[in-house]
Amino acid sequence: MMEKTILDRATVSQILPDEVWVVLEALGRDASHNAWTLGDLFCEIADESPYPKWMVDAACAAVTGLSNSRVRDIRVTAAFYPERACCHCGSLLDLSGYCRVCEQASIGVRDAFEVCSFSHFETAKRAGSFAEAVKWLKRVVESADDYGGLIMPVSKLQALMAGEIEATPVYEKRVRQIGSNASKLSADPDAPEVYRQVAMEVLALLKMRKVYEED
């Protein structure tokens, strides 16, 4: 397999004219901004809708032209990093920017790492917890000197995380699949009532045992 190529600033400047660099940089920022805007909207729609989240994702996908899985990924990432989440602890800041948990003025996590793309945030989320994700985002920002003034590429972040984070156990993946299928079946209008009832019972049991939680 061909190794991913990571270029420093000097090399990039040789390949891309200055005017192209500026345009691409601006478009990259716009893409991340739009992803956050979409993510917040997806979250709002899913929270207020009486339908299961997977159905809401499918509806949003049909309208935006994105895939169902991409809509879900954007929504889940936005929910993981709320707009007013303290960059230190993840608690929501009040309107004045004060964090009651840290007992100090703070800024939102998105603003704290604004040089990171949405994909960086999305990748860091795989660390599992807000605190661990923030640690990875800090590494991305602090790595600029290692990449000739550019922040760490997403591909490098993925590789580093893959080496330090254990893969999800197979049994956890299977339970998630059971829960996902049960959620879909329970809301399927074409399924016989007895099947929908069984699916709801399975879903309730998984949640009661705290081994599954809907995204």
PDB file of C-alpha atoms in Angstrom:
ATOM      1  CA  MET A   1       0.000   0.000   0.000  1.00  0.00           C
ATOM      2  CA  MET A   2       1.341   3.421  -0.945  1.00  0.00           C
ATOM      3  CA  GLU A   3       2.235   5.546   2.056  1.00  0.00           C
ATOM      4  CA  LYS A   4       0.283   8.803   2.411  1.00  0.00           C
ATOM      5  CA  THR A   5       2.420  11.781   1.443  1.00  0.00           C
ATOM      6  CA  ILE A   6       2.622  14.648   3.936  1.00  0.00           C
ATOM      7  CA  LEU A   7       4.006  17.910   2.587  1.00  0.00           C
ATOM      8  CA  ASP A   8       5.459  20.850   4.486  1.00  0.00           C
ATOM      9  CA  ARG A   9       4.591  24.483   3.795  1.00  0.00           C
ATOM     10  CA  ALA A  10       7.614  25.079   1.548  1.00  0.00           C
ATOM     11  CA  THR A  11       6.756  22.140  -0.701  1.00  0.00           C
ATOM     12  CA  VAL A  12       3.084  23.076  -0.861  1.00  0.00           C
ATOM     13  CA  SER A  13       4.018  26.622  -1.906  1.00  0.00           C
ATOM     14  CA  GLN A  14       6.047  25.189  -4.788  1.00  0.00           C
ATOM     15  CA  ILE A  15       3.078  23.169  -6.024  1.00  0.00           C
ATOM     16  CA  LEU A  16       0.307  25.715  -5.497  1.00  0.00           C
ATOM     17  CA  PRO A  17       0.451  29.341  -6.670  1.00  0.00           C
ATOM     18  CA  ASP A  18      -0.191  31.882  -3.909  1.00  0.00           C
ATOM     19  CA  GLU A  19      -3.592  32.873  -5.292  1.00  0.00           C
ATOM     20  CA  VAL A  20      -4.712  29.235  -5.440  1.00  0.00           C
ATOM     21  CA  TRP A  21      -3.467  28.663  -1.889  1.00  0.00           C
ATOM     22  CA  VAL A  22      -5.566  31.576  -0.613  1.00  0.00           C
ATOM     23  CA  VAL A  23      -8.701  30.332  -2.382  1.00  0.00           C
ATOM     24  CA  LEU A  24      -8.296  26.746  -1.185  1.00  0.00           C
ATOM     25  CA  GLU A  25      -7.605  27.884   2.369  1.00  0.00           C
ATOM     26  CA  ALA A  26     -10.785  30.000   2.371  1.00  0.00           C
ATOM     27  CA  LEU A  27     -12.866  27.199   0.878  1.00  0.00           C
ATOM     28  CA  GLY A  28     -11.516  24.819   3.499  1.00  0.00           C
ATOM     29  CA  ARG A  29     -12.607  27.167   6.279  1.00  0.00           C
ATOM     30  CA  ASP A  30     -16.014  27.579   4.641  1.00  0.00           C
ATOM     31  CA  ALA A  31     -16.412  23.809   4.382  1.00  0.00           C
ATOM     32  CA  SER A  32     -15.736  23.379   8.108  1.00  0.00           C
ATOM     33  CA  HIS A  33     -18.055  26.275   8.992  1.00  0.00           C
ATOM     34  CA  ASN A  34     -20.819  24.817   6.844  1.00  0.00           C
ATOM     35  CA  ALA A  35     -20.320  21.397   8.420  1.00  0.00           C
ATOM     36  CA  TRP A  36     -20.831  22.872  11.911  1.00  0.00           C
ATOM     37  CA  THR A  37     -23.909  24.777  10.720  1.00  0.00           C
ATOM     38  CA  LEU A  38     -25.356  21.635   9.179  1.00  0.00           C
ATOM     39  CA  GLY A  39     -24.455  19.571  12.234  1.00  0.00           C
ATOM     40  CA  ASP A  40     -26.181  21.948  14.637  1.00  0.00           C
ATOM     41  CA  LEU A  41     -29.252  21.987  12.405  1.00  0.00           C
ATOM     42  CA  PHE A  42     -29.287  18.189  12.124  1.00  0.00           C
ATOM     43  CA  CYS A  43     -29.104  17.967  15.936  1.00  0.00           C
ATOM     44  CA  GLU A  44     -31.957  20.424  16.377  1.00  0.00           C
ATOM     45  CA  ILE A  45     -34.153  18.593  13.880  1.00  0.00           C
ATOM     46  CA  ALA A  46     -33.399  15.173  15.397  1.00  0.00           C
ATOM     47  CA  ASP A  47     -34.032  16.389  18.959  1.00  0.00           C
ATOM     48  CA  GLU A  48     -37.392  17.909  18.086  1.00  0.00           C
ATOM     49  CA  SER A  49     -38.638  15.191  15.745  1.00  0.00           C
ATOM     50  CA  PRO A  50     -40.911  12.375  16.980  1.00  0.00           C
ATOM     51  CA  TYR A  51     -39.227  10.038  14.496  1.00  0.00           C
ATOM     52  CA  PRO A  52     -36.150   7.882  15.237  1.00  0.00           C
ATOM     53  CA  LYS A  53     -32.841   9.563  14.521  1.00  0.00           C
ATOM     54  CA  TRP A  54     -31.998   7.171  11.698  1.00  0.00           C
ATOM     55  CA  MET A  55     -35.189   8.195   9.877  1.00  0.00           C
ATOM     56  CA  VAL A  56     -34.444  11.886  10.424  1.00  0.00           C
ATOM     57  CA  ASP A  57     -30.909  11.338   9.101  1.00  0.00           C
ATOM     58  CA  ALA A  58     -32.351   9.683   5.997  1.00  0.00           C
ATOM     59  CA  ALA A  59     -34.734  12.593   5.440  1.00  0.00           C
ATOM     60  CA  CYS A  60     -31.939  15.154   5.825  1.00  0.00           C
ATOM     61  CA  ALA A  61     -29.772  13.113   3.466  1.00  0.00           C
ATOM     62  CA  ALA A  62     -32.489  13.124   0.818  1.00  0.00           C
ATOM     63  CA  VAL A  63     -32.678  16.921   0.951  1.00  0.00           C
ATOM     64  CA  THR A  64     -28.960  17.753   1.205  1.00  0.00           C
ATOM     65  CA  GLY A  65     -27.672  15.134  -1.208  1.00  0.00           C
ATOM     66  CA  LEU A  66     -25.358  13.700   1.448  1.00  0.00           C
ATOM     67  CA  SER A  67     -25.323  10.014   2.327  1.00  0.00           C
ATOM     68  CA  ASN A  68     -27.290   8.851   5.364  1.00  0.00           C
ATOM     69  CA  SER A  69     -24.077   7.882   7.131  1.00  0.00           C
ATOM     70  CA  ARG A  70     -22.484  11.253   6.401  1.00  0.00           C
ATOM     71  CA  VAL A  71     -25.475  13.107   7.843  1.00  0.00           C
ATOM     72  CA  ARG A  72     -25.238  10.937  10.957  1.00  0.00           C
ATOM     73  CA  ASP A  73     -21.484  11.529  11.306  1.00  0.00           C
ATOM     74  CA  ILE A  74     -21.892  15.301  10.998  1.00  0.00           C
ATOM     75  CA  ARG A  75     -24.771  15.321  13.500  1.00  0.00           C
ATOM     76  CA  VAL A  76     -22.958  13.160  16.046  1.00  0.00           C
ATOM     77  CA  THR A  77     -19.788  15.260  15.791  1.00  0.00           C
ATOM     78  CA  ALA A  78     -21.716  18.505  16.316  1.00  0.00           C
ATOM     79  CA  ALA A  79     -23.461  16.978  19.331  1.00  0.00           C
ATOM     80  CA  PHE A  80     -20.116  15.828  20.758  1.00  0.00           C
ATOM     81  CA  TYR A  81     -18.727  19.376  20.568  1.00  0.00           C
ATOM     82  CA  PRO A  82     -21.661  21.742  21.326  1.00  0.00           C
ATOM     83  CA  GLU A  83     -21.089  25.302  20.165  1.00  0.00           C
ATOM     84  CA  ARG A  84     -20.835  26.638  23.734  1.00  0.00           C
ATOM     85  CA  ALA A  85     -18.948  23.665  25.207  1.00  0.00           C
ATOM     86  CA  CYS A  86     -16.058  24.793  27.419  1.00  0.00           C
ATOM     87  CA  CYS A  87     -12.750  23.958  25.766  1.00  0.00           C
ATOM     88  CA  HIS A  88     -11.455  22.581  29.074  1.00  0.00           C
ATOM     89  CA  CYS A  89     -14.235  20.396  30.458  1.00  0.00           C
ATOM     90  CA  GLY A  90     -17.010  20.305  27.860  1.00  0.00           C
ATOM     91  CA  SER A  91     -19.642  21.875  30.124  1.00  0.00           C
ATOM     92  CA  LEU A  92     -21.842  24.507  28.521  1.00  0.00           C
ATOM     93  CA  LEU A  93     -20.702  28.083  29.062  1.00  0.00           C
ATOM     94  CA  ASP A  94     -23.205  30.687  30.182  1.00  0.00           C
ATOM     95  CA  LEU A  95     -23.978  33.641  27.911  1.00  0.00           C
ATOM     96  CA  SER A  96     -21.085  35.642  29.377  1.00  0.00           C
ATOM     97  CA  GLY A  97     -18.589  32.874  28.559  1.00  0.00           C
ATOM     98  CA  TYR A  98     -18.195  31.714  32.161  1.00  0.00           C
ATOM     99  CA  CYS A  99     -17.784  28.009  32.957  1.00  0.00           C
ATOM    100  CA  ARG A 100     -19.405  27.093  36.267  1.00  0.00           C
ATOM    101  CA  VAL A 101     -17.538  23.788  36.411  1.00  0.00           C
ATOM    102  CA  CYS A 102     -14.079  25.296  35.859  1.00  0.00           C
ATOM    103  CA  GLU A 103     -15.149  28.408  37.781  1.00  0.00           C
ATOM    104  CA  GLN A 104     -13.491  30.711  35.290  1.00  0.00           C
ATOM    105  CA  ALA A 105     -14.082  32.511  32.018  1.00  0.00           C
ATOM    106  CA  SER A 106     -13.465  30.247  29.055  1.00  0.00           C
ATOM    107  CA  ILE A 107     -14.106  29.905  25.332  1.00  0.00           C
ATOM    108  CA  GLY A 108     -15.935  27.294  23.322  1.00  0.00           C
ATOM    109  CA  VAL A 109     -14.038  24.265  22.083  1.00  0.00           C
ATOM    110  CA  ARG A 110     -14.768  25.101  18.451  1.00  0.00           C
ATOM    111  CA  ASP A 111     -13.266  28.569  18.848  1.00  0.00           C
ATOM    112  CA  ALA A 112     -10.308  27.273  20.846  1.00  0.00           C
ATOM    113  CA  PHE A 113      -9.304  25.020  17.963  1.00  0.00           C
ATOM    114  CA  GLU A 114     -10.619  27.063  15.054  1.00  0.00           C
ATOM    115  CA  VAL A 115      -7.511  26.274  12.983  1.00  0.00           C
ATOM    116  CA  CYS A 116      -8.585  22.625  13.004  1.00  0.00           C
ATOM    117  CA  SER A 117     -10.936  21.428  10.296  1.00  0.00           C
ATOM    118  CA  PHE A 118     -14.230  19.698  10.994  1.00  0.00           C
ATOM    119  CA  SER A 119     -12.485  16.472   9.983  1.00  0.00           C
ATOM    120  CA  HIS A 120      -9.899  16.976  12.732  1.00  0.00           C
ATOM    121  CA  PHE A 121     -12.696  17.303  15.297  1.00  0.00           C
ATOM    122  CA  GLU A 122     -14.462  14.304  13.802  1.00  0.00           C
ATOM    123  CA  THR A 123     -11.333  12.178  14.009  1.00  0.00           C
ATOM    124  CA  ALA A 124     -10.417  13.295  17.548  1.00  0.00           C
ATOM    125  CA  LYS A 125     -13.909  12.298  18.713  1.00  0.00           C
ATOM    126  CA  ARG A 126     -12.915   8.665  18.235  1.00  0.00           C
ATOM    127  CA  ALA A 127     -10.844   9.002  21.415  1.00  0.00           C
ATOM    128  CA  GLY A 128     -14.117   8.325  23.218  1.00  0.00           C
ATOM    129  CA  SER A 129     -14.328  11.145  25.745  1.00  0.00           C
ATOM    130  CA  PHE A 130     -14.369  14.915  25.434  1.00  0.00           C
ATOM    131  CA  ALA A 131     -11.207  15.274  27.521  1.00  0.00           C
ATOM    132  CA  GLU A 132      -9.265  12.796  25.389  1.00  0.00           C
ATOM    133  CA  ALA A 133     -10.521  14.372  22.173  1.00  0.00           C
ATOM    134  CA  VAL A 134      -9.290  17.782  23.339  1.00  0.00           C
ATOM    135  CA  LYS A 135      -5.860  16.298  24.055  1.00  0.00           C
ATOM    136  CA  TRP A 136      -5.637  15.148  20.453  1.00  0.00           C
ATOM    137  CA  LEU A 137      -6.805  18.505  19.121  1.00  0.00           C
ATOM    138  CA  LYS A 138      -4.068  20.171  21.177  1.00  0.00           C
ATOM    139  CA  ARG A 139      -1.513  17.855  19.608  1.00  0.00           C
ATOM    140  CA  VAL A 140      -2.772  18.852  16.172  1.00  0.00           C
ATOM    141  CA  VAL A 141      -2.361  22.565  16.912  1.00  0.00           C
ATOM    142  CA  GLU A 142       1.001  22.168  18.644  1.00  0.00           C
ATOM    143  CA  SER A 143       2.425  20.142  15.761  1.00  0.00           C
ATOM    144  CA  ALA A 144       2.707  23.090  13.343  1.00  0.00           C
ATOM    145  CA  ASP A 145       6.492  23.242  13.679  1.00  0.00           C
ATOM    146  CA  ASP A 146       6.706  19.584  12.684  1.00  0.00           C
ATOM    147  CA  TYR A 147       4.914  20.233   9.397  1.00  0.00           C
ATOM    148  CA  GLY A 148       6.597  23.401   8.225  1.00  0.00           C
ATOM    149  CA  GLY A 149       3.994  25.734   9.694  1.00  0.00           C
ATOM    150  CA  LEU A 150       0.990  23.646   8.671  1.00  0.00           C
ATOM    151  CA  ILE A 151      -1.136  21.847  11.235  1.00  0.00           C
ATOM    152  CA  MET A 152      -1.038  18.076  11.434  1.00  0.00           C
ATOM    153  CA  PRO A 153      -2.866  16.462   8.477  1.00  0.00           C
ATOM    154  CA  VAL A 154      -5.978  14.445   9.289  1.00  0.00           C
ATOM    155  CA  SER A 155      -4.341  11.327   7.849  1.00  0.00           C
ATOM    156  CA  LYS A 156      -1.460  11.676  10.327  1.00  0.00           C
ATOM    157  CA  LEU A 157      -3.878  12.200  13.217  1.00  0.00           C
ATOM    158  CA  GLN A 158      -5.763   9.066  12.201  1.00  0.00           C
ATOM    159  CA  ALA A 159      -2.537   7.073  12.073  1.00  0.00           C
ATOM    160  CA  LEU A 160      -1.395   8.297  15.492  1.00  0.00           C
ATOM    161  CA  MET A 161      -4.746   7.544  17.076  1.00  0.00           C
ATOM    162  CA  ALA A 162      -4.907   4.107  15.488  1.00  0.00           C
ATOM    163  CA  GLY A 163      -1.630   3.282  17.165  1.00  0.00           C
ATOM    164  CA  GLU A 164      -2.741   4.397  20.625  1.00  0.00           C
ATOM    165  CA  ILE A 165      -6.447   3.557  20.803  1.00  0.00           C
ATOM    166  CA  GLU A 166      -7.547  -0.043  20.986  1.00  0.00           C
ATOM    167  CA  ALA A 167     -10.133  -1.173  18.488  1.00  0.00           C
ATOM    168  CA  THR A 168     -13.714  -1.515  19.681  1.00  0.00           C
ATOM    169  CA  PRO A 169     -14.277  -5.097  20.916  1.00  0.00           C
ATOM    170  CA  VAL A 170     -16.283  -7.269  18.517  1.00  0.00           C
ATOM    171  CA  TYR A 171     -18.979  -7.922  21.118  1.00  0.00           C
ATOM    172  CA  GLU A 172     -19.587  -4.176  21.495  1.00  0.00           C
ATOM    173  CA  LYS A 173     -19.982  -3.812  17.746  1.00  0.00           C
ATOM    174  CA  ARG A 174     -22.495  -6.672  17.709  1.00  0.00           C
ATOM    175  CA  VAL A 175     -24.553  -5.157  20.517  1.00  0.00           C
ATOM    176  CA  ARG A 176     -24.585  -1.822  18.693  1.00  0.00           C
ATOM    177  CA  GLN A 177     -25.792  -3.561  15.545  1.00  0.00           C
ATOM    178  CA  ILE A 178     -28.556  -5.335  17.466  1.00  0.00           C
ATOM    179  CA  GLY A 179     -29.640  -2.042  19.003  1.00  0.00           C
ATOM    180  CA  SER A 180     -29.555  -0.236  15.670  1.00  0.00           C
ATOM    181  CA  ASN A 181     -31.606  -2.955  13.968  1.00  0.00           C
ATOM    182  CA  ALA A 182     -34.107  -3.050  16.839  1.00  0.00           C
ATOM    183  CA  SER A 183     -34.529   0.730  16.649  1.00  0.00           C
ATOM    184  CA  LYS A 184     -35.210   0.602  12.920  1.00  0.00           C
ATOM    185  CA  LEU A 185     -37.605  -2.355  13.203  1.00  0.00           C
ATOM    186  CA  SER A 186     -39.576  -0.761  16.044  1.00  0.00           C
ATOM    187  CA  ALA A 187     -40.312   2.250  13.830  1.00  0.00           C
ATOM    188  CA  ASP A 188     -40.965   0.339  10.597  1.00  0.00           C
ATOM    189  CA  PRO A 189     -44.625   0.993   9.643  1.00  0.00           C
ATOM    190  CA  ASP A 190     -44.636  -2.040   7.345  1.00  0.00           C
ATOM    191  CA  ALA A 191     -43.550  -4.506  10.037  1.00  0.00           C
ATOM    192  CA  PRO A 192     -46.225  -6.598  11.828  1.00  0.00           C
ATOM    193  CA  GLU A 193     -47.115  -5.246  15.268  1.00  0.00           C
ATOM    194  CA  VAL A 194     -45.720  -8.301  17.060  1.00  0.00           C
ATOM    195  CA  TYR A 195     -42.305  -7.769  15.436  1.00  0.00           C
ATOM    196  CA  ARG A 196     -42.294  -4.087  16.314  1.00  0.00           C
ATOM    197  CA  GLN A 197     -43.232  -4.926  19.903  1.00  0.00           C
ATOM    198  CA  VAL A 198     -40.409  -7.455  20.213  1.00  0.00           C
ATOM    199  CA  ALA A 199     -37.974  -4.907  18.784  1.00  0.00           C
ATOM    200  CA  MET A 200     -39.090  -2.311  21.348  1.00  0.00           C
ATOM    201  CA  GLU A 201     -38.644  -4.834  24.169  1.00  0.00           C
ATOM    202  CA  VAL A 202     -35.129  -5.686  22.978  1.00  0.00           C
ATOM    203  CA  LEU A 203     -34.267  -1.992  22.714  1.00  0.00           C
ATOM    204  CA  ALA A 204     -35.637  -1.299  26.191  1.00  0.00           C
ATOM    205  CA  LEU A 205     -33.612  -4.178  27.653  1.00  0.00           C
ATOM    206  CA  LEU A 206     -30.363  -2.998  26.052  1.00  0.00           C
ATOM    207  CA  LYS A 207     -30.914   0.519  27.378  1.00  0.00           C
ATOM    208  CA  MET A 208     -31.877  -0.723  30.843  1.00  0.00           C
ATOM    209  CA  ARG A 209     -28.665  -2.758  31.027  1.00  0.00           C
ATOM    210  CA  LYS A 210     -26.791   0.338  29.781  1.00  0.00           C
ATOM    211  CA  VAL A 211     -25.056  -1.520  26.966  1.00  0.00           C
ATOM    212  CA  TYR A 212     -26.620   0.503  24.156  1.00  0.00           C
ATOM    213  CA  GLU A 213     -27.560   4.129  23.638  1.00  0.00           C
ATOM    214  CA  GLU A 214     -29.061   5.595  20.492  1.00  0.00           C
ATOM    215  CA  ASP A 215     -26.935   8.277  18.813  1.00  0.00           C
TER     216      ASP A 215
END
